[in-house]
Coordinates of N, CA, C and O in Angstrom, one line a residue:
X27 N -25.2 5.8 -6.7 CA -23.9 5.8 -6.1 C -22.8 5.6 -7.1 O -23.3 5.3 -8.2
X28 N -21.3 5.6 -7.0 CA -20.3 6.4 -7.8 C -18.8 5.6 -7.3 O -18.5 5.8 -6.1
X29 N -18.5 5.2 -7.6 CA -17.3 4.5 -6.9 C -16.4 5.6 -6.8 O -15.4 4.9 -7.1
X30 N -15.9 6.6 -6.7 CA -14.8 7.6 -7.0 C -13.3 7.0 -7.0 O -12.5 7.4 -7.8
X31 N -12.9 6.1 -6.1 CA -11.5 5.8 -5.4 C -11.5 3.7 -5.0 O -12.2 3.3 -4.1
X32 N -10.7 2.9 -5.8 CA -9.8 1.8 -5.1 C -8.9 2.0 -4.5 O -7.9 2.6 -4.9
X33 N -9.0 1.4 -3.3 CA -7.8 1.7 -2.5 C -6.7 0.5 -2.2 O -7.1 -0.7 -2.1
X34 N -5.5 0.8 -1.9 CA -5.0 -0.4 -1.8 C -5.1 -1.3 -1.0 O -4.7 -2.4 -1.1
X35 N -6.1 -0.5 0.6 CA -6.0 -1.2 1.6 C -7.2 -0.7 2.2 O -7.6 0.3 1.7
X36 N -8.2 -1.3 3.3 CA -9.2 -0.4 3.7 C -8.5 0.6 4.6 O -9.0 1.7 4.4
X37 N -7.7 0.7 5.4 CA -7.0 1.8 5.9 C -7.6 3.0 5.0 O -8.7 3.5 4.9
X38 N -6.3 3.3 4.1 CA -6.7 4.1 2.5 C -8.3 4.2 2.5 O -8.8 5.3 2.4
X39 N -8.8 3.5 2.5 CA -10.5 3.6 1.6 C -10.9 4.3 3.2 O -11.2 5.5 3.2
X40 N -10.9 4.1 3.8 CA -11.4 4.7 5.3 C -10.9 6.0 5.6 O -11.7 6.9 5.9
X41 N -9.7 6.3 5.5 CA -9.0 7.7 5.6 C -9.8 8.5 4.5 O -10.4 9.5 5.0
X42 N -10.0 8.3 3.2 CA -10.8 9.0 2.3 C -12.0 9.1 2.5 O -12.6 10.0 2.0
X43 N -12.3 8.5 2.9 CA -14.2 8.5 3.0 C -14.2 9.5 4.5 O -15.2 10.2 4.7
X44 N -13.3 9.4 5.1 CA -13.1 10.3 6.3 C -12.8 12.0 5.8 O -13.5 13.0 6.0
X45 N -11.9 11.8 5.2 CA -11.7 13.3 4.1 C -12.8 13.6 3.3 O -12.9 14.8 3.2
X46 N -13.5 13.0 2.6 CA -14.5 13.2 2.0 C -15.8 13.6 2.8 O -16.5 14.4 2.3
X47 N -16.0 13.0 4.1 CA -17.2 13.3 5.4 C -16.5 15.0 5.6 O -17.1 15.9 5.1
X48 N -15.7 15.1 6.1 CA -14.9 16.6 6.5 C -15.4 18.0 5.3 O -15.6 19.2 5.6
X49 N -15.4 17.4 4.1 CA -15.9 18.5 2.9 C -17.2 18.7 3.1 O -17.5 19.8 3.1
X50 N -18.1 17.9 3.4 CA -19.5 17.8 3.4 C -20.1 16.7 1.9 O -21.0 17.1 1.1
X51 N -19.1 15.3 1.7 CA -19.5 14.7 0.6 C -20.0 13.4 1.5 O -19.1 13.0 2.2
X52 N -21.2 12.7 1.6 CA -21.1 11.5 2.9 C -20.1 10.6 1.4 O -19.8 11.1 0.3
X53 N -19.9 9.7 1.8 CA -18.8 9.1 1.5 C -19.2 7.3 2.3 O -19.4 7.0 3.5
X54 N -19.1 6.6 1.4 CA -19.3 4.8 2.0 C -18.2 4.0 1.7 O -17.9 3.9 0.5
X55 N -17.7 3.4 2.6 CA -16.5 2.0 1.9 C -17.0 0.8 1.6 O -17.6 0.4 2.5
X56 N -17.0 0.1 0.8 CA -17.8 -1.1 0.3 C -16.3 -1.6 -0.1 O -15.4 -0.9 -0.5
X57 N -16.3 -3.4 0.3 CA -15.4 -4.0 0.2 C -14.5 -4.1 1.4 O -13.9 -5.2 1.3
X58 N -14.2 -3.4 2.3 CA -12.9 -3.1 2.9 C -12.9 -4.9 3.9 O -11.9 -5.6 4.1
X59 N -14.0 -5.1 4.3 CA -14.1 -6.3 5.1 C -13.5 -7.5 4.2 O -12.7 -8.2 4.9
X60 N -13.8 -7.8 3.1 CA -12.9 -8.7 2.1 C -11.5 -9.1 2.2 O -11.0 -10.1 1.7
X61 N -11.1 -8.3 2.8 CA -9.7 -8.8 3.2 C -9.3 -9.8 3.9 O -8.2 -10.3 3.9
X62 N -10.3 -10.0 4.5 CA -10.2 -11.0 5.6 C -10.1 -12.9 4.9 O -9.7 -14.0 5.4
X63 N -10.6 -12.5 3.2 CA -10.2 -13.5 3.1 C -8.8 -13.8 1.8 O -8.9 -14.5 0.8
X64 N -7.8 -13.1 2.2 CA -6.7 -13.2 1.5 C -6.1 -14.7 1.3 O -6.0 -15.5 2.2
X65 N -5.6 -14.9 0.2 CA -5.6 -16.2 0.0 C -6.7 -16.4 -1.3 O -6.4 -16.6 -2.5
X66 N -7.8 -16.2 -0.7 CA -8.7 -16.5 -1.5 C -9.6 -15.8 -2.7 O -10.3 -16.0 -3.6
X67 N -8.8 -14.7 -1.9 CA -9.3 -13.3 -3.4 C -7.8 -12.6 -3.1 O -7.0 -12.8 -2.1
X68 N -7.7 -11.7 -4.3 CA -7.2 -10.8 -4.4 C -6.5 -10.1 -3.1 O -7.3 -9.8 -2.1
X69 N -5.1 -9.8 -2.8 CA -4.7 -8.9 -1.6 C -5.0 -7.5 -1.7 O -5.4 -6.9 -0.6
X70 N -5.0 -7.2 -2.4 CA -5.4 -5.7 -2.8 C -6.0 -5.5 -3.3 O -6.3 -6.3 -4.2
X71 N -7.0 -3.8 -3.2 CA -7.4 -3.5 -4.3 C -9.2 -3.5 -4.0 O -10.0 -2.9 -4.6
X72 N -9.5 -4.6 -2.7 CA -10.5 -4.9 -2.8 C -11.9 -3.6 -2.0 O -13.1 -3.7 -2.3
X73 N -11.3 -2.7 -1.2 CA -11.7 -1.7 -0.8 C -12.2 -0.4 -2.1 O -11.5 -0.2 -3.2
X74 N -13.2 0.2 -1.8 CA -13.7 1.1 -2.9 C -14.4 2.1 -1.9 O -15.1 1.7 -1.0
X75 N -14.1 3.6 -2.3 CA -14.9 4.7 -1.8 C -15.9 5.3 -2.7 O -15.6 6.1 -3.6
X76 N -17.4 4.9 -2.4 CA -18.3 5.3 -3.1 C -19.3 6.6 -2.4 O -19.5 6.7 -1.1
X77 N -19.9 7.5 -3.2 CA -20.3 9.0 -3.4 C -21.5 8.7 -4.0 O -21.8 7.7 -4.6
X78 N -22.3 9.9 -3.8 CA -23.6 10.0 -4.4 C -22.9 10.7 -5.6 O -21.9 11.4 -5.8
X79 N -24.4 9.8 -6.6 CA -23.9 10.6 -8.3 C -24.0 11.9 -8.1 O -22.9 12.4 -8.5
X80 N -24.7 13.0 -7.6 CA -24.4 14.1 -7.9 C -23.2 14.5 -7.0 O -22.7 15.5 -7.5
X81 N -22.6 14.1 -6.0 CA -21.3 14.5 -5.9 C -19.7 14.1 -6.3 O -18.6 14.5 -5.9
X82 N -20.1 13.1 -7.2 CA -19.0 12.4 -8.0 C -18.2 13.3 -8.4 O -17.0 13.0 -8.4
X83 N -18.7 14.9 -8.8 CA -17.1 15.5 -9.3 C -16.5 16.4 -8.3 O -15.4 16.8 -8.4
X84 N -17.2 16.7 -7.5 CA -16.5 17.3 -6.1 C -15.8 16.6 -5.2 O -15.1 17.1 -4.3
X85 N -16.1 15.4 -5.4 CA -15.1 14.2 -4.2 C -13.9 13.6 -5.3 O -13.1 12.9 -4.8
X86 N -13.8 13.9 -7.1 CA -12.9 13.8 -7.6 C -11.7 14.9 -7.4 O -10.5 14.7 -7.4
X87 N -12.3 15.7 -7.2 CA -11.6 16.9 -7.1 C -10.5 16.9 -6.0 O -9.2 16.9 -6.0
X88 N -12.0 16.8 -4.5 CA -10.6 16.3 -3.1 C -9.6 15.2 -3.4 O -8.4 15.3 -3.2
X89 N -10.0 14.5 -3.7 CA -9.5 13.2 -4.3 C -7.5 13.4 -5.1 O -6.4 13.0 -4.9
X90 N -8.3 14.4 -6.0 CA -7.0 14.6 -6.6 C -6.1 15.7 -5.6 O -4.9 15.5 -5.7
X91 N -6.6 16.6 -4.8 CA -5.7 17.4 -4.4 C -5.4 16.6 -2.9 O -4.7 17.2 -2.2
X92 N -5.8 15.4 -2.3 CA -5.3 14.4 -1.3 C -3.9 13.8 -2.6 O -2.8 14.3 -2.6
X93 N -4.2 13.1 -3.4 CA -3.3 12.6 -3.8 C -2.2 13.1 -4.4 O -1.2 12.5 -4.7
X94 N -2.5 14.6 -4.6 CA -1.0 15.7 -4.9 C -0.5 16.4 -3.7 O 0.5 17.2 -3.8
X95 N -1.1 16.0 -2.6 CA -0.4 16.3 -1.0 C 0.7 15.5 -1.1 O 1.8 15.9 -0.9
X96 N 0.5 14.4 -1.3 CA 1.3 13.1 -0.7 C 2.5 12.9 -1.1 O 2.8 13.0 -2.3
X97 N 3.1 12.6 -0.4 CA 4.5 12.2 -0.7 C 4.5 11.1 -2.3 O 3.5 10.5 -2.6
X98 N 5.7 11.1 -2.9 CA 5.7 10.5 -3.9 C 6.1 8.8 -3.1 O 6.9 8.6 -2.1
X99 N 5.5 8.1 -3.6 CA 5.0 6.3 -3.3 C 6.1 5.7 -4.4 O 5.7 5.4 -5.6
X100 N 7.6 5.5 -3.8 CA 8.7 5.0 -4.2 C 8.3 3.6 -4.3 O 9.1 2.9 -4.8
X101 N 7.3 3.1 -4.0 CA 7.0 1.7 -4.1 C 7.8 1.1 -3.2 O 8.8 1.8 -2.8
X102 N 7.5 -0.6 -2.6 CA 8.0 -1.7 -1.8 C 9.6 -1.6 -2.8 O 9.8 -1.4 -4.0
X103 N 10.3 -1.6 -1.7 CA 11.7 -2.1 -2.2 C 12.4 -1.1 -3.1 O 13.4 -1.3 -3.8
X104 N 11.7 -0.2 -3.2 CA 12.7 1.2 -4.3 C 13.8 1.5 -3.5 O 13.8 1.7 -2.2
X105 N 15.0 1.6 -4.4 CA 16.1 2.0 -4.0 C 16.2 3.6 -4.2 O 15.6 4.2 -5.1
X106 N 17.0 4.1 -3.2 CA 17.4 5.3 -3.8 C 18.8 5.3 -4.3 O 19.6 4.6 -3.8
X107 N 19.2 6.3 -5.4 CA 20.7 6.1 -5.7 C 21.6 5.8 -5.2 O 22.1 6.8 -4.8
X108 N 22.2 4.9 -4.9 CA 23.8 4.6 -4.7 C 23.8 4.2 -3.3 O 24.6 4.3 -2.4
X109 N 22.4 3.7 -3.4 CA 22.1 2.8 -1.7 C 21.4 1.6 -1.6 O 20.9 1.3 -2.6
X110 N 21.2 0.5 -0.5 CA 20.7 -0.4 -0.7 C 19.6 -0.3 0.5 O 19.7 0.4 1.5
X111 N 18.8 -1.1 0.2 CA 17.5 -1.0 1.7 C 18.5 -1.7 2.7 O 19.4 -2.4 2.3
X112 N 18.3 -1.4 4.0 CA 18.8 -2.2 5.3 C 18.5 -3.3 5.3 O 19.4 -4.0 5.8
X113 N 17.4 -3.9 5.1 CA 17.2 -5.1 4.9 C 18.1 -5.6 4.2 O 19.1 -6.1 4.8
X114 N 18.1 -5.7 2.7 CA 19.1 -6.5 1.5 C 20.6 -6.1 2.1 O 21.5 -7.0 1.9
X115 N 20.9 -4.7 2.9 CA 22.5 -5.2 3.7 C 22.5 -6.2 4.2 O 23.5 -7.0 3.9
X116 N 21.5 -6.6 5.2 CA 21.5 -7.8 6.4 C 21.9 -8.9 5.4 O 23.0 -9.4 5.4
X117 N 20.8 -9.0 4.5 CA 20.1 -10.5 3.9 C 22.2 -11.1 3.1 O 22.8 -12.1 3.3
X118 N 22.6 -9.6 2.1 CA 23.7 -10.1 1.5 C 25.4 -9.7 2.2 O 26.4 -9.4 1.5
X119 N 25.3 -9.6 3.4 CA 26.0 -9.9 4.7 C 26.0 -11.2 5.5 O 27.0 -11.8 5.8
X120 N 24.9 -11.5 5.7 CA 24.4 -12.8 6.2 C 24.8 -13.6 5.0 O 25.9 -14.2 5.3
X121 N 24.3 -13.9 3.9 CA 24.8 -14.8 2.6 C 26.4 -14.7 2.7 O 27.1 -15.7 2.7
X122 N 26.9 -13.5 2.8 CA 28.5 -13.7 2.8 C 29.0 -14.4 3.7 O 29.9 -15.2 3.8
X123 N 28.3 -13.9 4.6 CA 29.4 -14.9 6.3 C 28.9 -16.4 6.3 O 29.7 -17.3 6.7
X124 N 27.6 -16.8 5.8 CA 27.3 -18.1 5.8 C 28.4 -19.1 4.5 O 28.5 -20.3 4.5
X125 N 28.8 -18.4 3.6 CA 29.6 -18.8 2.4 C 31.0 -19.1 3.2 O 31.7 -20.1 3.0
X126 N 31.3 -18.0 4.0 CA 32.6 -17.8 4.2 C 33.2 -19.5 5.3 O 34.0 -20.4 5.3
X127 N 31.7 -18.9 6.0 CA 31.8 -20.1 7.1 C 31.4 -21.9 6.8 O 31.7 -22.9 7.5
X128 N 30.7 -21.8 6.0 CA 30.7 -23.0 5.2 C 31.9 -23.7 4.3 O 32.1 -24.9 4.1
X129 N 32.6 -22.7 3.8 CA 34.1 -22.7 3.6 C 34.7 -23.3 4.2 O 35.0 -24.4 3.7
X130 N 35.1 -22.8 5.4 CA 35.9 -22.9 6.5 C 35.4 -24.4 7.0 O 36.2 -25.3 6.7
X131 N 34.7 -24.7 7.4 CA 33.9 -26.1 8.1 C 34.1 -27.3 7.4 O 34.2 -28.4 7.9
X132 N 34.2 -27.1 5.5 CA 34.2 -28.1 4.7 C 36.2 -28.2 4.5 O 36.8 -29.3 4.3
X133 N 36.6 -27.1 4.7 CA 38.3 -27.4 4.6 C 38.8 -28.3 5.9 O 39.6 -29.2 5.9
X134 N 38.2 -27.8 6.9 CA 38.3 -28.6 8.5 C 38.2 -29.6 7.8 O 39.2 -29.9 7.1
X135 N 36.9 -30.5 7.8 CA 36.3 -31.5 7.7 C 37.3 -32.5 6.5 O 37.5 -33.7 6.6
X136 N 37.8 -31.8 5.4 CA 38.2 -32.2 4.5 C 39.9 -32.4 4.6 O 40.6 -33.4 4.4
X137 N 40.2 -31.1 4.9 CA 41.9 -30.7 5.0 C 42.7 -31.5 6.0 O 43.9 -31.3 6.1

């Protein structure tokens, strides 16, 4: 057996080994259950899709034309130009009104 693919998540390692069953490659996930102890290993990464050696370069192959389907993976928290995620509006909206209003409360108190 052949590891072909780490995945970031067993989702991922499962969906592949499912695309890989569909070609005619059997295809096994080893690791995906490890997750369960996060904290204690590794969050990611721990999932692997393994192949028989003689199909190792035909399940690279799918492999590579799944991962040139896919949308390009902007990563957690990528901005796109000249915008901010909705989240970081909330978070530095909220920071401003709690400044503003902390303000106000300490001049009360003070003034």
């Amino acid at each position: 057996m052949k590891c072909v693919f780490q995945a970031r998540h067993m989702i991922e390692a499962h969906m592949l080994a499912n695309l890989l069953d569909q070609v005619g490659i059997m295809a096994q996930v080893q690791g995906d259950m490890l997750q369960g102890g996060m904290g204690e290993l590794p969050a990611a990464g721990l999932s692997t899709v393994w192949v028989a050696a003689n199909d190792e370069d035909r399940a690279l192959e799918v492999i590579a034309e799944f991962e040139a389907s896919q949308p390009a993976d902007r990563g957690e928290g990528a901005l796109t130009t000249g915008s901010a995620p909705l989240a970081g509006q909330g978070f530095l909206a909220g920071l401003l009104l709690g400044v503003v209003i902390g303000a106000v409360m300490v001049l009360m108190l003070f003034g």
